[in-house]
PDB file of C-alpha atoms in Angstrom:
ATOM      1  CA  MET Z   1       7.242  -4.405  11.692  1.00 43.00           C
ATOM      2  CA  GLU Z   2       3.821  -5.815  11.928  1.00 55.00           C
ATOM      3  CA  ALA Z   3       0.860  -4.026  10.175  1.00 62.00           C
ATOM      4  CA  TYR Z   4      -2.315  -3.152  11.730  1.00 65.00           C
ATOM      5  CA  THR Z   5      -0.979  -3.297  15.370  1.00 69.00           C
ATOM      6  CA  ASP Z   6      -0.815   0.301  16.544  1.00 75.00           C
ATOM      7  CA  PHE Z   7      -2.709   1.435  13.554  1.00 79.00           C
ATOM      8  CA  ALA Z   8      -5.713  -0.415  14.690  1.00 82.00           C
ATOM      9  CA  LYS Z   9      -6.350   1.971  17.518  1.00 82.00           C
ATOM     10  CA  VAL Z  10      -6.832   4.870  14.966  1.00 86.00           C
ATOM     11  CA  TYR Z  11      -7.879   3.053  11.846  1.00 84.00           C
ATOM     12  CA  ASP Z  12     -11.513   4.129  11.968  1.00 85.00           C
ATOM     13  CA  THR Z  13     -10.687   7.761  12.715  1.00 88.00           C
ATOM     14  CA  PHE Z  14      -8.303   7.894   9.504  1.00 88.00           C
ATOM     15  CA  MET Z  15     -10.918   5.814   7.434  1.00 89.00           C
ATOM     16  CA  ASP Z  16     -13.897   8.121   8.141  1.00 86.00           C
ATOM     17  CA  ASN Z  17     -13.946   9.310   4.573  1.00 87.00           C
ATOM     18  CA  ILE Z  18     -14.693   5.766   3.346  1.00 90.00           C
ATOM     19  CA  PRO Z  19     -18.446   5.469   2.051  1.00 93.00           C
ATOM     20  CA  TYR Z  20     -19.038   2.177   4.114  1.00 94.00           C
ATOM     21  CA  GLU Z  21     -22.761   2.654   4.000  1.00 95.00           C
ATOM     22  CA  GLU Z  22     -22.876   3.062   0.169  1.00 95.00           C
ATOM     23  CA  TRP Z  23     -20.520   0.145  -0.222  1.00 95.00           C
ATOM     24  CA  ALA Z  24     -22.770  -2.013   2.005  1.00 96.00           C
ATOM     25  CA  LYS Z  25     -25.888  -0.938   0.102  1.00 96.00           C
ATOM     26  CA  ARG Z  26     -24.219  -1.997  -3.134  1.00 95.00           C
ATOM     27  CA  ILE Z  27     -23.059  -5.340  -1.755  1.00 97.00           C
ATOM     28  CA  CYS Z  28     -26.595  -5.932  -0.605  1.00 97.00           C
ATOM     29  CA  GLU Z  29     -28.008  -5.103  -4.151  1.00 96.00           C
ATOM     30  CA  LEU Z  30     -25.635  -7.527  -5.798  1.00 96.00           C
ATOM     31  CA  LEU Z  31     -26.566 -10.370  -3.256  1.00 97.00           C
ATOM     32  CA  SER Z  32     -30.234  -9.559  -3.806  1.00 96.00           C
ATOM     33  CA  GLU Z  33     -29.691  -9.817  -7.522  1.00 95.00           C
ATOM     34  CA  TYR Z  34     -28.606 -13.287  -7.159  1.00 94.00           C
ATOM     35  CA  GLN Z  35     -31.387 -14.321  -4.772  1.00 94.00           C
ATOM     36  CA  ILE Z  36     -29.272 -13.988  -1.637  1.00 96.00           C
ATOM     37  CA  GLU Z  37     -31.769 -12.129   0.664  1.00 93.00           C
ATOM     38  CA  LYS Z  38     -30.536 -13.715   4.049  1.00 93.00           C
ATOM     39  CA  GLY Z  39     -28.351 -16.307   5.670  1.00 95.00           C
ATOM     40  CA  LEU Z  40     -24.893 -16.524   6.691  1.00 98.00           C
ATOM     41  CA  VAL Z  41     -22.197 -14.264   5.194  1.00 98.00           C
ATOM     42  CA  LEU Z  42     -18.495 -14.176   5.642  1.00 98.00           C
ATOM     43  CA  ASP Z  43     -16.610 -10.724   6.089  1.00 98.00           C
ATOM     44  CA  LEU Z  44     -13.059 -11.887   5.034  1.00 98.00           C
ATOM     45  CA  CYS Z  45     -10.357  -9.545   6.321  1.00 97.00           C
ATOM     46  CA  CYS Z  46     -12.945  -7.638   8.273  1.00 96.00           C
ATOM     47  CA  GLY Z  47     -10.798  -5.276  10.208  1.00 94.00           C
ATOM     48  CA  THR Z  48     -12.570  -3.397  12.662  1.00 94.00           C
ATOM     49  CA  GLY Z  49     -15.930  -4.815  11.722  1.00 95.00           C
ATOM     50  CA  LYS Z  50     -17.467  -1.689  10.145  1.00 95.00           C
ATOM     51  CA  MET Z  51     -18.721  -3.493   7.057  1.00 97.00           C
ATOM     52  CA  THR Z  52     -19.684  -6.769   9.202  1.00 98.00           C
ATOM     53  CA  ARG Z  53     -21.909  -4.568  11.317  1.00 97.00           C
ATOM     54  CA  LEU Z  54     -23.537  -2.902   8.292  1.00 97.00           C
ATOM     55  CA  LEU Z  55     -24.285  -6.178   6.676  1.00 98.00           C
ATOM     56  CA  ARG Z  56     -25.623  -7.537   9.884  1.00 97.00           C
ATOM     57  CA  ASP Z  57     -27.908  -4.496  10.209  1.00 96.00           C
ATOM     58  CA  HIS Z  58     -29.152  -5.307   6.512  1.00 96.00           C
ATOM     59  CA  GLY Z  59     -30.316  -8.667   7.799  1.00 96.00           C
ATOM     60  CA  TYR Z  60     -27.566 -11.091   7.236  1.00 97.00           C
ATOM     61  CA  ASP Z  61     -25.885 -13.427   9.807  1.00 97.00           C
ATOM     62  CA  MET Z  62     -22.399 -12.498  10.042  1.00 98.00           C
ATOM     63  CA  ILE Z  63     -18.863 -14.055  10.532  1.00 98.00           C
ATOM     64  CA  GLY Z  64     -15.787 -11.838  10.444  1.00 98.00           C
ATOM     65  CA  ILE Z  65     -12.198 -13.118   9.962  1.00 98.00           C
ATOM     66  CA  ASP Z  66      -9.192 -11.019  10.321  1.00 96.00           C
ATOM     67  CA  LEU Z  67      -5.496 -11.872  10.963  1.00 94.00           C
ATOM     68  CA  SER Z  68      -4.888  -8.636  13.137  1.00 92.00           C
ATOM     69  CA  TYR Z  69      -5.866  -9.474  16.668  1.00 92.00           C
ATOM     70  CA  GLU Z  70      -5.686  -5.826  17.365  1.00 91.00           C
ATOM     71  CA  MET Z  71      -8.190  -5.070  14.730  1.00 92.00           C
ATOM     72  CA  LEU Z  72     -10.548  -7.638  16.050  1.00 95.00           C
ATOM     73  CA  GLN Z  73     -10.261  -6.218  19.642  1.00 93.00           C
ATOM     74  CA  VAL Z  74     -11.587  -2.862  18.332  1.00 92.00           C
ATOM     75  CA  ALA Z  75     -14.347  -4.781  16.418  1.00 94.00           C
ATOM     76  CA  MET Z  76     -15.487  -6.572  19.531  1.00 93.00           C
ATOM     77  CA  GLU Z  77     -15.517  -3.438  21.500  1.00 92.00           C
ATOM     78  CA  GLN Z  78     -18.164  -2.030  19.136  1.00 90.00           C
ATOM     79  CA  ASP Z  79     -21.659  -3.571  18.922  1.00 87.00           C
ATOM     80  CA  SER Z  80     -20.847  -7.148  18.050  1.00 84.00           C
ATOM     81  CA  GLN Z  81     -24.218  -8.514  18.818  1.00 90.00           C
ATOM     82  CA  ASN Z  82     -24.859 -11.678  16.593  1.00 90.00           C
ATOM     83  CA  ILE Z  83     -21.470 -11.629  15.037  1.00 97.00           C
ATOM     84  CA  LEU Z  84     -18.768 -14.341  15.328  1.00 97.00           C
ATOM     85  CA  TYR Z  85     -15.225 -12.941  15.104  1.00 97.00           C
ATOM     86  CA  LEU Z  86     -12.339 -15.252  14.217  1.00 97.00           C
ATOM     87  CA  ASN Z  87      -8.868 -14.455  14.349  1.00 97.00           C
ATOM     88  CA  GLN Z  88      -7.444 -16.412  11.489  1.00 97.00           C
ATOM     89  CA  ASP Z  89      -5.033 -16.008   8.363  1.00 97.00           C
ATOM     90  CA  ALA Z  90      -7.235 -15.454   5.157  1.00 97.00           C
ATOM     91  CA  CYS Z  91      -4.969 -17.899   3.208  1.00 97.00           C
ATOM     92  CA  GLU Z  92      -5.850 -20.758   5.587  1.00 97.00           C
ATOM     93  CA  PHE Z  93      -9.447 -19.853   6.822  1.00 97.00           C
ATOM     94  CA  GLU Z  94     -11.605 -22.566   8.294  1.00 97.00           C
ATOM     95  CA  LEU Z  95     -15.306 -22.367   8.790  1.00 97.00           C
ATOM     96  CA  TYR Z  96     -17.820 -24.899  10.533  1.00 92.00           C
ATOM     97  CA  GLY Z  97     -19.759 -25.145   7.427  1.00 95.00           C
ATOM     98  CA  THR Z  98     -20.885 -23.429   4.131  1.00 97.00           C
ATOM     99  CA  VAL Z  99     -21.851 -19.779   3.860  1.00 98.00           C
ATOM    100  CA  GLN Z 100     -24.244 -18.129   1.347  1.00 97.00           C
ATOM    101  CA  ALA Z 101     -21.704 -15.309   0.422  1.00 98.00           C
ATOM    102  CA  ILE Z 102     -18.291 -14.009   1.181  1.00 98.00           C
ATOM    103  CA  VAL Z 103     -17.193 -10.298   0.960  1.00 98.00           C
ATOM    104  CA  SER Z 104     -13.960  -8.622   1.236  1.00 98.00           C
ATOM    105  CA  CYS Z 105     -13.614  -4.818   1.253  1.00 96.00           C
ATOM    106  CA  CYS Z 106     -11.030  -1.964   1.482  1.00 94.00           C
ATOM    107  CA  ASP Z 107      -8.446  -3.669  -0.833  1.00 95.00           C
ATOM    108  CA  SER Z 108      -7.722  -6.276   1.829  1.00 96.00           C
ATOM    109  CA  LEU Z 109      -6.959  -8.747  -0.839  1.00 98.00           C
ATOM    110  CA  ASN Z 110      -4.191  -6.508  -2.366  1.00 98.00           C
ATOM    111  CA  TYR Z 111      -2.321  -7.525   0.835  1.00 96.00           C
ATOM    112  CA  ILE Z 112      -1.906 -10.887  -0.432  1.00 97.00           C
ATOM    113  CA  THR Z 113       1.129 -10.505  -2.305  1.00 97.00           C
ATOM    114  CA  GLU Z 114       1.669 -13.965  -3.698  1.00 98.00           C
ATOM    115  CA  PRO Z 115      -0.557 -15.026  -6.624  1.00 98.00           C
ATOM    116  CA  LYS Z 116      -0.514 -18.672  -5.288  1.00 98.00           C
ATOM    117  CA  ASP Z 117      -1.608 -17.440  -2.048  1.00 98.00           C
ATOM    118  CA  LEU Z 118      -4.514 -15.523  -3.656  1.00 98.00           C
ATOM    119  CA  GLN Z 119      -5.564 -18.350  -5.508  1.00 98.00           C
ATOM    120  CA  GLN Z 120      -5.638 -20.493  -2.413  1.00 98.00           C
ATOM    121  CA  ILE Z 121      -8.074 -17.874  -0.883  1.00 98.00           C
ATOM    122  CA  PHE Z 122     -10.239 -18.295  -4.088  1.00 98.00           C
ATOM    123  CA  ALA Z 123     -10.048 -22.182  -3.582  1.00 97.00           C
ATOM    124  CA  LEU Z 124     -11.144 -21.842  -0.097  1.00 97.00           C
ATOM    125  CA  ALA Z 125     -13.949 -19.479  -0.864  1.00 97.00           C
ATOM    126  CA  ASN Z 126     -15.163 -21.834  -3.435  1.00 96.00           C
ATOM    127  CA  ASN Z 127     -14.961 -24.680  -0.949  1.00 95.00           C
ATOM    128  CA  TYR Z 128     -16.943 -23.031   1.777  1.00 97.00           C
ATOM    129  CA  LEU Z 129     -19.571 -21.250  -0.415  1.00 97.00           C
ATOM    130  CA  GLU Z 130     -22.848 -22.939  -0.733  1.00 96.00           C
ATOM    131  CA  ALA Z 131     -23.997 -23.924  -4.318  1.00 94.00           C
ATOM    132  CA  ARG Z 132     -23.961 -20.928  -6.507  1.00 93.00           C
ATOM    133  CA  GLY Z 133     -22.996 -18.614  -3.545  1.00 96.00           C
ATOM    134  CA  LEU Z 134     -21.054 -15.458  -4.335  1.00 98.00           C
ATOM    135  CA  PHE Z 135     -17.764 -13.945  -3.516  1.00 98.00           C
ATOM    136  CA  ILE Z 136     -17.685 -10.030  -3.740  1.00 98.00           C
ATOM    137  CA  PHE Z 137     -14.549  -8.332  -3.097  1.00 98.00           C
ATOM    138  CA  ASP Z 138     -12.774  -5.202  -4.247  1.00 97.00           C
ATOM    139  CA  MET Z 139      -9.118  -4.419  -5.030  1.00 98.00           C
ATOM    140  CA  ASN Z 140      -6.942  -1.357  -5.861  1.00 97.00           C
ATOM    141  CA  THR Z 141      -6.131  -1.242  -9.458  1.00 98.00           C
ATOM    142  CA  PRO Z 142      -2.733  -1.040 -11.132  1.00 98.00           C
ATOM    143  CA  TYR Z 143      -3.538   2.513 -12.260  1.00 98.00           C
ATOM    144  CA  LYS Z 144      -4.029   3.628  -8.671  1.00 98.00           C
ATOM    145  CA  TYR Z 145      -0.582   2.278  -7.497  1.00 98.00           C
ATOM    146  CA  GLU Z 146       1.128   3.638 -10.693  1.00 97.00           C
ATOM    147  CA  LYS Z 147      -0.312   7.003 -10.994  1.00 96.00           C
ATOM    148  CA  LEU Z 148      -1.696   8.173  -7.641  1.00 97.00           C
ATOM    149  CA  LEU Z 149       0.070   6.261  -4.943  1.00 97.00           C
ATOM    150  CA  ALA Z 150       3.443   5.881  -6.766  1.00 96.00           C
ATOM    151  CA  GLN Z 151       6.405   7.503  -4.924  1.00 97.00           C
ATOM    152  CA  GLU Z 152       4.197   9.984  -2.982  1.00 97.00           C
ATOM    153  CA  THR Z 153       4.040  11.024   0.703  1.00 97.00           C
ATOM    154  CA  PHE Z 154       0.769  11.622   2.535  1.00 96.00           C
ATOM    155  CA  ALA Z 155       0.099  13.236   5.742  1.00 95.00           C
ATOM    156  CA  GLU Z 156      -2.796  13.798   7.905  1.00 94.00           C
ATOM    157  CA  ASN Z 157      -3.096  15.614  11.235  1.00 93.00           C
ATOM    158  CA  ARG Z 158      -6.118  15.045  13.743  1.00 91.00           C
ATOM    159  CA  GLU Z 159      -6.552  16.478  17.194  1.00 89.00           C
ATOM    160  CA  ASP Z 160      -5.202  13.527  18.987  1.00 90.00           C
ATOM    161  CA  CYS Z 161      -3.275  11.535  16.365  1.00 93.00           C
ATOM    162  CA  ALA Z 162      -1.486  12.021  13.075  1.00 95.00           C
ATOM    163  CA  PHE Z 163       0.381   9.916  10.514  1.00 94.00           C
ATOM    164  CA  ILE Z 164       2.991  10.259   7.598  1.00 96.00           C
ATOM    165  CA  TRP Z 165       2.744   7.758   4.677  1.00 95.00           C
ATOM    166  CA  ASP Z 166       5.740   7.266   2.621  1.00 97.00           C
ATOM    167  CA  ASN Z 167       4.765   5.238  -0.647  1.00 97.00           C
ATOM    168  CA  TYR Z 168       6.933   3.305  -2.796  1.00 97.00           C
ATOM    169  CA  PHE Z 169       5.798   1.407  -6.000  1.00 98.00           C
ATOM    170  CA  ASP Z 170       7.844  -0.891  -7.951  1.00 97.00           C
ATOM    171  CA  GLU Z 171       6.571  -1.379 -11.486  1.00 95.00           C
ATOM    172  CA  GLU Z 172       8.648  -4.232 -12.274  1.00 96.00           C
ATOM    173  CA  THR Z 173       7.732  -6.464  -9.357  1.00 97.00           C
ATOM    174  CA  ARG Z 174       4.116  -4.755  -9.049  1.00 97.00           C
ATOM    175  CA  MET Z 175       4.774  -4.404  -5.294  1.00 98.00           C
ATOM    176  CA  ASN Z 176       3.633  -1.510  -3.382  1.00 98.00           C
ATOM    177  CA  ALA Z 177       5.211  -0.589  -0.016  1.00 97.00           C
ATOM    178  CA  TYR Z 178       4.338   2.123   2.421  1.00 94.00           C
ATOM    179  CA  GLU Z 179       5.985   3.228   5.531  1.00 94.00           C
ATOM    180  CA  LEU Z 180       3.642   4.498   7.917  1.00 92.00           C
ATOM    181  CA  THR Z 181       4.643   6.675  10.786  1.00 94.00           C
ATOM    182  CA  LEU Z 182       1.948   7.144  13.696  1.00 91.00           C
ATOM    183  CA  PHE Z 183       1.849   9.858  16.254  1.00 94.00           C
ATOM    184  CA  LEU Z 184      -0.751   8.950  19.041  1.00 91.00           C
ATOM    185  CA  GLU Z 185      -1.577  10.908  21.981  1.00 89.00           C
ATOM    186  CA  GLN Z 186      -0.895   9.337  25.327  1.00 90.00           C
ATOM    187  CA  GLU Z 187      -2.841   9.837  28.617  1.00 88.00           C
ATOM    188  CA  ASP Z 188      -0.372  12.326  29.835  1.00 91.00           C
ATOM    189  CA  GLY Z 189      -1.000  14.530  26.617  1.00 89.00           C
ATOM    190  CA  MET Z 190       2.397  13.620  25.135  1.00 92.00           C
ATOM    191  CA  PHE Z 191       2.481  11.990  21.746  1.00 92.00           C
ATOM    192  CA  ALA Z 192       4.186   8.590  21.100  1.00 92.00           C
ATOM    193  CA  ARG Z 193       5.773   7.701  17.816  1.00 94.00           C
ATOM    194  CA  HIS Z 194       4.954   4.304  16.327  1.00 90.00           C
ATOM    195  CA  SER Z 195       6.070   2.824  12.902  1.00 91.00           C
ATOM    196  CA  GLU Z 196       4.447   0.023  10.674  1.00 90.00           C
ATOM    197  CA  GLU Z 197       5.322  -1.100   7.018  1.00 93.00           C
ATOM    198  CA  HIS Z 198       2.499  -2.343   4.661  1.00 93.00           C
ATOM    199  CA  TYR Z 199       2.899  -4.271   1.638  1.00 96.00           C
ATOM    200  CA  GLU Z 200       0.419  -4.614  -1.271  1.00 97.00           C
ATOM    201  CA  ARG Z 201       0.532  -6.067  -4.715  1.00 98.00           C
ATOM    202  CA  ALA Z 202      -1.027  -4.654  -7.851  1.00 98.00           C
ATOM    203  CA  TYR Z 203      -3.030  -7.345  -9.722  1.00 98.00           C
ATOM    204  CA  SER Z 204      -4.819  -6.607 -13.201  1.00 97.00           C
ATOM    205  CA  LEU Z 205      -8.418  -7.924 -13.789  1.00 98.00           C
ATOM    206  CA  GLN Z 206      -7.132 -10.455 -16.189  1.00 98.00           C
ATOM    207  CA  GLU Z 207      -4.725 -11.796 -13.448  1.00 98.00           C
ATOM    208  CA  VAL Z 208      -7.544 -11.967 -10.867  1.00 98.00           C
ATOM    209  CA  ARG Z 209      -9.820 -13.661 -13.314  1.00 98.00           C
ATOM    210  CA  ALA Z 210      -7.238 -16.339 -14.238  1.00 98.00           C
ATOM    211  CA  LEU Z 211      -6.698 -17.007 -10.433  1.00 98.00           C
ATOM    212  CA  LEU Z 212     -10.397 -17.359  -9.785  1.00 98.00           C
ATOM    213  CA  GLU Z 213     -10.820 -19.674 -12.629  1.00 97.00           C
ATOM    214  CA  GLY Z 214      -7.719 -21.568 -11.673  1.00 96.00           C
ATOM    215  CA  ALA Z 215      -9.187 -22.182  -8.137  1.00 97.00           C
ATOM    216  CA  GLY Z 216     -12.252 -23.549  -9.715  1.00 95.00           C
ATOM    217  CA  MET Z 217     -14.567 -20.383  -9.425  1.00 97.00           C
ATOM    218  CA  GLU Z 218     -16.581 -18.724 -11.960  1.00 97.00           C
ATOM    219  CA  PHE Z 219     -16.005 -15.217 -12.768  1.00 97.00           C
ATOM    220  CA  VAL Z 220     -19.212 -13.180 -13.079  1.00 97.00           C
ATOM    221  CA  ALA Z 221     -18.625  -9.501 -13.349  1.00 97.00           C
ATOM    222  CA  ALA Z 222     -16.249  -6.602 -12.692  1.00 97.00           C
ATOM    223  CA  PHE Z 223     -17.274  -2.973 -11.923  1.00 96.00           C
ATOM    224  CA  ASP Z 224     -15.654   0.428 -11.167  1.00 96.00           C
ATOM    225  CA  GLY Z 225     -15.441   0.010  -7.425  1.00 94.00           C
ATOM    226  CA  TYR Z 226     -16.812   3.528  -6.548  1.00 92.00           C
ATOM    227  CA  THR Z 227     -19.804   3.731  -9.108  1.00 91.00           C
ATOM    228  CA  ARG Z 228     -20.518   0.251 -10.200  1.00 92.00           C
ATOM    229  CA  GLY Z 229     -20.200   1.454 -13.604  1.00 94.00           C
ATOM    230  CA  VAL Z 230     -17.917   0.259 -16.313  1.00 95.00           C
ATOM    231  CA  LEU Z 231     -14.391  -0.601 -15.127  1.00 96.00           C
ATOM    232  CA  ARG Z 232     -12.154   1.869 -16.997  1.00 96.00           C
ATOM    233  CA  GLU Z 233      -8.500   2.268 -17.332  1.00 94.00           C
ATOM    234  CA  GLU Z 234      -8.483   5.140 -14.817  1.00 96.00           C
ATOM    235  CA  SER Z 235     -10.599   3.349 -12.240  1.00 97.00           C
ATOM    236  CA  GLU Z 236      -8.912   3.279  -8.996  1.00 97.00           C
ATOM    237  CA  ARG Z 237     -10.694   0.428  -7.480  1.00 97.00           C
ATOM    238  CA  MET Z 238     -12.393  -2.822  -9.223  1.00 98.00           C
ATOM    239  CA  LEU Z 239     -15.367  -4.456  -7.617  1.00 97.00           C
ATOM    240  CA  ILE Z 240     -15.266  -8.234  -8.531  1.00 98.00           C
ATOM    241  CA  VAL Z 241     -18.185 -10.722  -8.437  1.00 98.00           C
ATOM    242  CA  ALA Z 242     -17.339 -14.383  -8.562  1.00 98.00           C
ATOM    243  CA  ARG Z 243     -19.678 -17.441  -8.040  1.00 97.00           C
ATOM    244  CA  GLU Z 244     -19.153 -20.865  -6.380  1.00 94.00           C
ATOM    245  CA  LYS Z 245     -18.592 -23.622  -9.012  1.00 85.00           C
ATOM    246  CA  GLN Z 246     -19.263 -27.307  -8.329  1.00 71.00           C
ATOM    247  CA  MET Z 247     -16.088 -29.325  -8.527  1.00 60.00           C
ATOM    248  CA  GLU Z 248     -14.596 -32.638  -7.398  1.00 55.00           C
ATOM    249  CA  GLY Z 249     -12.632 -32.717  -4.171  1.00 53.00           C
ATOM    250  CA  LYS Z 250     -14.626 -30.119  -2.240  1.00 55.00           C
ATOM    251  CA  TYR Z 251     -14.934 -30.673   1.569  1.00 51.00           C
ATOM    252  CA  TYR Z 252     -18.724 -29.918   1.511  1.00 44.00           C
ATOM    253  CA  GLU Z 253     -21.231 -31.041  -0.991  1.00 39.00           C
TER     254      GLU Z 253
END
């Protein structure tokens, strides 16, 4: 079963508790700290484009890339003025030139379950970033998978949709799987049942830093993803900042 097909229709409904505006402000603060006040920014794994639109409203020229055509359809049904959306695989994304910064939010990179593929994304980011450009992204921490998601079941009921989320985390493989059962109201008032399976991988900060550096990028900093404070053992999300590093063999100089 593919992920983010039927879920795309109700993704924003169930994600209405995510502090996108706060996260966008934090990203803009980080960009500003490194003198990136304007210019072209890529939102990698942009989903329905919520963060893409917020960053555009902060004055950046935006490109959004996502593998799910259904998620991009929702994004383009919103206010997509001055945003270029591309239906591409993050592991093989292509741009027409360089960008000032790349961002990726909502633990999208945890969906990259093979370390070699994650390193490939970092190498592509390094390739398409302008000199000293930033890559800012968040990831769920091993603590969240081990202690909070674990083998739990979550459910939520809304007026016209509902879901049941059965979670399974394997500590040996570091793989997290969740089976998502959706109930979506149809035009006739009946509810249709849909199922999706999602897979993510738990990466430690040490693993991510090694992959960044292996891809030629410069690791800059890591923070608690919710507070931008010190990353603690009990942090649920980590916010990572990396920087473009000049290297031989890049497509663009």
